[in-house]
C-alpha positions as a LaTeX table, in Angstrom:
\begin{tabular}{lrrr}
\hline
Residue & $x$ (\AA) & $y$ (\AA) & $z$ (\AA) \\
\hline
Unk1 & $-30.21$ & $-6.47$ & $-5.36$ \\
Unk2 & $-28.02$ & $-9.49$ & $-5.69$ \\
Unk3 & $-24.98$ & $-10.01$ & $-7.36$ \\
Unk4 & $-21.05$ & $-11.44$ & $-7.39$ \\
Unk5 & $-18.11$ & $-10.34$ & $-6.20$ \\
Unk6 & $-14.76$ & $-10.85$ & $-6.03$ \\
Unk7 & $-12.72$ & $-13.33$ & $-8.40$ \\
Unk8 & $-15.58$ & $-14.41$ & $-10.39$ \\
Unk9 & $-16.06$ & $-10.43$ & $-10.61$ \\
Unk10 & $-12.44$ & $-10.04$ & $-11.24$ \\
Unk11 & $-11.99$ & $-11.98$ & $-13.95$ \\
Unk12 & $-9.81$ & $-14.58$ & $-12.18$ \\
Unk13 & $-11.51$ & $-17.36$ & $-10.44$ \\
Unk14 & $-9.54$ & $-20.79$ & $-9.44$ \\
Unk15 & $-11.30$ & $-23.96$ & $-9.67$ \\
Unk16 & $-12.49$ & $-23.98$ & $-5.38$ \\
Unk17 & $-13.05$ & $-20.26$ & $-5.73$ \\
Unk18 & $-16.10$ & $-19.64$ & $-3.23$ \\
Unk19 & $-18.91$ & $-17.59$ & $-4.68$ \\
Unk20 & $-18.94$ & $-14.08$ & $-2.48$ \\
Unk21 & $-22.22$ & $-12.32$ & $-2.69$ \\
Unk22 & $-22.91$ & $-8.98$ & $-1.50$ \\
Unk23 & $-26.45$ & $-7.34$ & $-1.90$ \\
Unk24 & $-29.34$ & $-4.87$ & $-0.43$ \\
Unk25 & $-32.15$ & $-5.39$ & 2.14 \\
Unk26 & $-34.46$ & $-3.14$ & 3.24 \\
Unk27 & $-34.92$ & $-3.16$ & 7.43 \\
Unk28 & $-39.22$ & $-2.50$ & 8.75 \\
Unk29 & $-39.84$ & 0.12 & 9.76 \\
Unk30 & $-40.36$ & $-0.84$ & 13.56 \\
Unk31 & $-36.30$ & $-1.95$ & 13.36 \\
Unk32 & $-35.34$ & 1.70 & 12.67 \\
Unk33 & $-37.57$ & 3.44 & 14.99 \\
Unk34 & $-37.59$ & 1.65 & 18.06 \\
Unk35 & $-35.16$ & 1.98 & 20.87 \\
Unk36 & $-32.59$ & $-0.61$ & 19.59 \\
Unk37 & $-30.09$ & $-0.02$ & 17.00 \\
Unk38 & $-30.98$ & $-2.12$ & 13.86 \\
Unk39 & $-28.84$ & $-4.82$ & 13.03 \\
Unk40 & $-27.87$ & $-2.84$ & 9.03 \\
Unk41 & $-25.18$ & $-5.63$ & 7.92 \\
Unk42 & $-26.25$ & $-9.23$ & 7.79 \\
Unk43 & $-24.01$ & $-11.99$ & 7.24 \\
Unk44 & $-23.98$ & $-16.11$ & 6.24 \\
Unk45 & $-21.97$ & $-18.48$ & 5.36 \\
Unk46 & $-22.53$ & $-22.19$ & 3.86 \\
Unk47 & $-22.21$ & $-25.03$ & 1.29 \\
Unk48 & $-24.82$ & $-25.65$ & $-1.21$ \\
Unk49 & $-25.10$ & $-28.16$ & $-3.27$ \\
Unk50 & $-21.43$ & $-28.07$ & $-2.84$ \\
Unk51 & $-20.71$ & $-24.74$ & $-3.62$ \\
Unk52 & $-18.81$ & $-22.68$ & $-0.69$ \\
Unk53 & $-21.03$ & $-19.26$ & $-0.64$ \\
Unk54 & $-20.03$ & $-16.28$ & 1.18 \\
Unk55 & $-23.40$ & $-13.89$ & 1.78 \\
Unk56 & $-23.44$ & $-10.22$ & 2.84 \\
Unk57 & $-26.09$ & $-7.82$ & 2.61 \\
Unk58 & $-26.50$ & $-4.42$ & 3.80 \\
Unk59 & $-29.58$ & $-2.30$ & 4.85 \\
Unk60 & $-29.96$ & 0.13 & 2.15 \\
Unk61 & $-29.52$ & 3.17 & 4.45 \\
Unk62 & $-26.15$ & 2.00 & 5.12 \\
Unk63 & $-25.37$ & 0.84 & 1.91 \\
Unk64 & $-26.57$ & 4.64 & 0.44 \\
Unk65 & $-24.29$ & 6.16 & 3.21 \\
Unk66 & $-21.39$ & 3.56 & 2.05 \\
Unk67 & $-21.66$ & 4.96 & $-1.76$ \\
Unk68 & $-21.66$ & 8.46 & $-0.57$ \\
Unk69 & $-18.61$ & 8.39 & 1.32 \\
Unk70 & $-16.52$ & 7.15 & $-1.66$ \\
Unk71 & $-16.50$ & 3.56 & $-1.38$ \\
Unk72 & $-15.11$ & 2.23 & $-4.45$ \\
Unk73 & $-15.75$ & $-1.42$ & $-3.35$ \\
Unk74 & $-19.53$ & $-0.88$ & $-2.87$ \\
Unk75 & $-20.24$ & 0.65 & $-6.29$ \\
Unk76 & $-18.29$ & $-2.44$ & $-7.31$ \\
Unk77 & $-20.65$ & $-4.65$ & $-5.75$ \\
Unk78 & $-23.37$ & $-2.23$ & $-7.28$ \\
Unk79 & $-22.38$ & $-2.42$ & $-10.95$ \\
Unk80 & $-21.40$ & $-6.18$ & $-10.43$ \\
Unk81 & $-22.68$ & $-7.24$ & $-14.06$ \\
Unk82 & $-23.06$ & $-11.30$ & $-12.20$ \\
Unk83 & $-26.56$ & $-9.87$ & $-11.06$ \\
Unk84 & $-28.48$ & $-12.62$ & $-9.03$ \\
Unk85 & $-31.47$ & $-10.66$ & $-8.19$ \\
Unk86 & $-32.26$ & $-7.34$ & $-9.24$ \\
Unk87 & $-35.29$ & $-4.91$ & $-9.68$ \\
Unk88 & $-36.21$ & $-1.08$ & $-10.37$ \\
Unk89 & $-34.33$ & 0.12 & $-7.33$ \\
Unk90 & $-31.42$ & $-1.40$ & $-8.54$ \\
Unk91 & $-31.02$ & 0.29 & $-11.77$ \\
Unk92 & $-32.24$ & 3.45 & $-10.21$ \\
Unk93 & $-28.91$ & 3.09 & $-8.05$ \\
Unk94 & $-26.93$ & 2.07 & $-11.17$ \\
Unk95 & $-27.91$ & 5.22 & $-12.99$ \\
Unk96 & $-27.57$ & 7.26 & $-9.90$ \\
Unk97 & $-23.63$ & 6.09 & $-9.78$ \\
Unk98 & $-22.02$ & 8.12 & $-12.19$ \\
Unk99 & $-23.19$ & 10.94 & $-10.14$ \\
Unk100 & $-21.18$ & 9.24 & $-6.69$ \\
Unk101 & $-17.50$ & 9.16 & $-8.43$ \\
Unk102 & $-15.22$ & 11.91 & $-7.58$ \\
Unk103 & $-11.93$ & 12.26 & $-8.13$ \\
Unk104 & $-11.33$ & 11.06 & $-4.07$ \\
Unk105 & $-11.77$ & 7.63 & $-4.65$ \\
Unk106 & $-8.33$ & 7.38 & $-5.94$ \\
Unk107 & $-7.90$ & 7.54 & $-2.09$ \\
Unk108 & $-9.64$ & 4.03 & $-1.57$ \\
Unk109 & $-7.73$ & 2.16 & $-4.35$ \\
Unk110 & $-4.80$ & 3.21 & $-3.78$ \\
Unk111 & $-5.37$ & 2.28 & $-0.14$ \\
Unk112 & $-6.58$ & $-0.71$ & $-0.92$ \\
Unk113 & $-3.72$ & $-1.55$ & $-3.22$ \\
Unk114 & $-1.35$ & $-1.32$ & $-0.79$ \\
Unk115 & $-2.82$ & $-3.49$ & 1.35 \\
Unk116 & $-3.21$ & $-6.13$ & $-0.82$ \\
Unk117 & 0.62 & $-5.22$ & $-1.80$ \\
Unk118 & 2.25 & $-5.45$ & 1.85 \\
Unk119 & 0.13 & $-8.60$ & 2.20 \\
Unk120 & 2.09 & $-9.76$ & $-0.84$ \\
Unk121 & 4.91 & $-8.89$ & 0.30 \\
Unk122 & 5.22 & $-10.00$ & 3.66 \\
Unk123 & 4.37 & $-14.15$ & 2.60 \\
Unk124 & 7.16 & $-16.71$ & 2.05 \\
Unk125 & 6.20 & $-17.95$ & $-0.71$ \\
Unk126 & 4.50 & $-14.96$ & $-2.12$ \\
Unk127 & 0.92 & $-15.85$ & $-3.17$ \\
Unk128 & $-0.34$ & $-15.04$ & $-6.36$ \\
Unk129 & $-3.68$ & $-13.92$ & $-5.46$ \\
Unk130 & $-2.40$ & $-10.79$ & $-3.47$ \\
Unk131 & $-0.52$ & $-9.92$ & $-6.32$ \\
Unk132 & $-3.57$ & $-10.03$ & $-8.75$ \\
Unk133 & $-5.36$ & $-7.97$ & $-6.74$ \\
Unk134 & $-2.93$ & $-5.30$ & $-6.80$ \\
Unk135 & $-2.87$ & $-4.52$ & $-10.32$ \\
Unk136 & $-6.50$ & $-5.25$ & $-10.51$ \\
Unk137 & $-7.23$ & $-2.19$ & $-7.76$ \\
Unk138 & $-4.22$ & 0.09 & $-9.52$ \\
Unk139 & $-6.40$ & $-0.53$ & $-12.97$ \\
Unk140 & $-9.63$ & 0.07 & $-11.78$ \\
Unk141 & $-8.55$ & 3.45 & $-10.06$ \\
Unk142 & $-6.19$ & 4.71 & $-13.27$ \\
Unk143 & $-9.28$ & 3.87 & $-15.58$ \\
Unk144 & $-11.99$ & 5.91 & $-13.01$ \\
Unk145 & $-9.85$ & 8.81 & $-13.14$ \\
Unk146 & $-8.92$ & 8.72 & $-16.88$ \\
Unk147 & $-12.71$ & 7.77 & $-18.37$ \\
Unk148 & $-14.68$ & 8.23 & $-15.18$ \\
Unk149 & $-16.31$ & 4.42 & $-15.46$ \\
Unk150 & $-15.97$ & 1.64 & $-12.82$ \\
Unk151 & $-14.41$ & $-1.46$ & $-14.43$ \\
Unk152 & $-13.97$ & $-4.23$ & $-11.63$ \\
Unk153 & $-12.45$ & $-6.92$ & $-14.55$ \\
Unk154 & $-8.73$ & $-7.48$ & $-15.08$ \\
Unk155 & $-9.04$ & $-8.90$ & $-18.29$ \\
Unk156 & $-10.75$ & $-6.11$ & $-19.79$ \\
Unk157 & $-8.45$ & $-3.92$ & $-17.96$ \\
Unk158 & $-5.83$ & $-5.09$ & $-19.34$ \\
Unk159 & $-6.91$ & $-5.03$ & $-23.16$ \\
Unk160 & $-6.95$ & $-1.35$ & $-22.34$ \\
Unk161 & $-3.40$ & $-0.92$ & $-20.19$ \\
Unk162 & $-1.63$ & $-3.97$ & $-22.21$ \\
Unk163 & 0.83 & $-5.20$ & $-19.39$ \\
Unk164 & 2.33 & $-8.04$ & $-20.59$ \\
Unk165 & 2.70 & $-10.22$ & $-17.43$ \\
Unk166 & $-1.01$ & $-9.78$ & $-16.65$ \\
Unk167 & $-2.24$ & $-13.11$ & $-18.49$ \\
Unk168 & 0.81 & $-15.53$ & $-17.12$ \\
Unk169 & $-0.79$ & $-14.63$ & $-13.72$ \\
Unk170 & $-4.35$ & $-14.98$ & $-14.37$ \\
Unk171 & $-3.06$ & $-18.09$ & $-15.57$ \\
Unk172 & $-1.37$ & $-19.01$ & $-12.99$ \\
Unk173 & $-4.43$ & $-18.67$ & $-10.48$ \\
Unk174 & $-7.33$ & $-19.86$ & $-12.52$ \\
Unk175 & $-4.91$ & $-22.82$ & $-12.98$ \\
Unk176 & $-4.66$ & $-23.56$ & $-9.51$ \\
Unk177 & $-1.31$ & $-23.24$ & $-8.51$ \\
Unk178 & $-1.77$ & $-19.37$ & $-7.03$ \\
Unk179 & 0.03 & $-20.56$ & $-4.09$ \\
Unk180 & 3.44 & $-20.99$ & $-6.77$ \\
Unk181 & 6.63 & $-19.61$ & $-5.55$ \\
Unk182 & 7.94 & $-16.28$ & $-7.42$ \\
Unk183 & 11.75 & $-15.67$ & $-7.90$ \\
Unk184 & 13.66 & $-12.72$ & $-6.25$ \\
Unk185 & 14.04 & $-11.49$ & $-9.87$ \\
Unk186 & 10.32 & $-11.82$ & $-9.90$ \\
Unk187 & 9.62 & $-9.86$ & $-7.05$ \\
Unk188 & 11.78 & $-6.95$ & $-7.79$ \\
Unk189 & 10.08 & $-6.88$ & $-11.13$ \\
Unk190 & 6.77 & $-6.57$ & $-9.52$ \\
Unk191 & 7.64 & $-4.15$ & $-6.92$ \\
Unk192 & 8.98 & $-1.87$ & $-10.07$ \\
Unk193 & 5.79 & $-2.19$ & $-11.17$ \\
Unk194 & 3.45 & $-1.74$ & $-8.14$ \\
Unk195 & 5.69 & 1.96 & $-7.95$ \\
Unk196 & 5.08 & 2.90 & $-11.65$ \\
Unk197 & 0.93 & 1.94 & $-11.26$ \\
Unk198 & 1.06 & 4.00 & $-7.65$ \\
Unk199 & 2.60 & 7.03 & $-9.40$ \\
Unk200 & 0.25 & 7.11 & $-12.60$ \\
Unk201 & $-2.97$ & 6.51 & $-10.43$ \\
Unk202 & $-1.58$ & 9.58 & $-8.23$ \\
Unk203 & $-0.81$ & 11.86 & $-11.40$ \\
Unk204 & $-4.16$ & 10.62 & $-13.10$ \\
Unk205 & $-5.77$ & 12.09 & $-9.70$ \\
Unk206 & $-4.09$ & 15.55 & $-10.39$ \\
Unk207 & $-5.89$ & 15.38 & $-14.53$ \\
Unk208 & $-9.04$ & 13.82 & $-13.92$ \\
Unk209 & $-12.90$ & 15.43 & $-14.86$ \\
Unk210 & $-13.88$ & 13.77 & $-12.42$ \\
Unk211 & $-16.03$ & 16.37 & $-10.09$ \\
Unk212 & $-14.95$ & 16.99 & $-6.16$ \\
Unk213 & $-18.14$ & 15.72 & $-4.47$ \\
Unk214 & $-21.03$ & 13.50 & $-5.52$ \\
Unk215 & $-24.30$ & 15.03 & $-7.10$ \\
Unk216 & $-26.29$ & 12.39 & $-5.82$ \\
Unk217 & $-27.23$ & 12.58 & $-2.51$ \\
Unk218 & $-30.96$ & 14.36 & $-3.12$ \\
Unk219 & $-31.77$ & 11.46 & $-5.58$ \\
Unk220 & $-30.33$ & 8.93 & $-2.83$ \\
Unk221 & $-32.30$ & 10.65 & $-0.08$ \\
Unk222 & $-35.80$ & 10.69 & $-2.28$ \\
Unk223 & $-34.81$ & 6.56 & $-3.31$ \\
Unk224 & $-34.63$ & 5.49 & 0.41 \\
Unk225 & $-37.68$ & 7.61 & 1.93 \\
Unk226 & $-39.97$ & 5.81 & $-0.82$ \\
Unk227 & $-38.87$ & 3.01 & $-0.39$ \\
Unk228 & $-38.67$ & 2.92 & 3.39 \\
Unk229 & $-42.63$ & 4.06 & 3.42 \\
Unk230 & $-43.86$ & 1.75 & 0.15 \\
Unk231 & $-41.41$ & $-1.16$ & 0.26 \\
Unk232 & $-39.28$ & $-2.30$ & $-2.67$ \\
Unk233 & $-40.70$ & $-3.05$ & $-6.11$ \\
Unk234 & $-41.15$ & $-6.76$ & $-6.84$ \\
Unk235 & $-37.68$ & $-8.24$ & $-7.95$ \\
Unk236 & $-36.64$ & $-9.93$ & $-11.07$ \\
Unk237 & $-34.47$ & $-12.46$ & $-11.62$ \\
\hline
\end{tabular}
């Protein structure tokens, strides 16, 4: 499995956006019984053909174990619809996913939002990009809890949650000028804002269907023994 993340993902790509890839490999087996402890994440960066990529890949143990611990961000990367490589193991994992959400990973986007809020916050000027992905994250987790789907894209998002300042900043940052100065009027707006998304992604917590704990941890178990002992199916692309 191969696919994009990030802006492209997002909905909100400038025009030197890099291309971030994140993905599954499978370690031998002599890397995962042997003495040393297998090297799960691997990592590289480079230009080609002028294009900055950004490459990450996990061992699919890990990645498994990342998905069953509430990881919004890797079942992002999972359902990533800019697929690059993919295969039978990777829409086993996509079917599997609806059986991961619970009504916990609220927990990781509102985490994450905040983050990506203080980091906001903090920067003179204040960046647009931070900003961006703040609503993006408060979206994504309102719209998990209310219709139990992962939707990674703010401009789908917003044809759902209609906020009308969404578009000026996509805009604004697929435009180039993300880096643009906002006023004091602008920030108090936003910060309004950022409260009023925290506080429905909380209540939406309190209402969801969404289960306590993930179903899917047999099915996970059963994916990674077969394919640890027969290898993964040949990919498509």
């Amino acid at each position: 499995m191969l696919g994009q993340v990030s802006a492209h993902l997002y909905g909100f790509p400038s025009p030197d956006s890099d291309y971030d890839l994140r993905g599954i490999h499978v370690l031998p087996l002599p890397a995962i019984v042997g003495l040393d402890d297998p090297e799960e994440t691997l990592t590289s960066e480079g230009i080609i053909e002028g294009v900055e990529i950004d490459l990450v890949t996990h061992d699919l143990a890990k990645f498994l174990r990342m998905m069953l611990k509430r990881n919004g961000y890797v079942l992002e990367q999972l359902l990533s619809p800019l697929v690059v490589q993919s295969g039978p193991e990777h829409q086993e994992l996509i079917a599997l996913a609806p059986k991961v959400l619970t009504r916990f990973h609220a927990h990781h986007y509102l985490g994450f939002a905040a983050t990506q809020w203080n980091l906001f916050a903090k920067e003179n000027p204040p960046r647009v990009k931070p900003l961006l992905y703040t609503y993006r994250v408060l979206l994504t987790g309102i719209h998990l809890m209310r219709a139990g789907i992962i939707e990674a894209n703010l401009i789908r998002l917003n044809d759902e949650y209609k906020l009308p300042f969404i578009a000026d900043l996509i805009a604004r940052k697929t435009g180039g000028i993300e880096k643009q100065t906002l006023s004091d009027a602008d920030l108090a707006f936003h910060a309004d804002q950022y409260a009023q998304l925290t506080a429905r992604l909380e209540r939406e917590q309190t209402t969801t269907t969404l289960p306590d704990q993930p179903t899917a941890r047999p099915a996970l178990n059963d994916l990674l023994i077969r394919v640890r002992l027969h290898g993964l199916s040949k990919p498509s692309t």
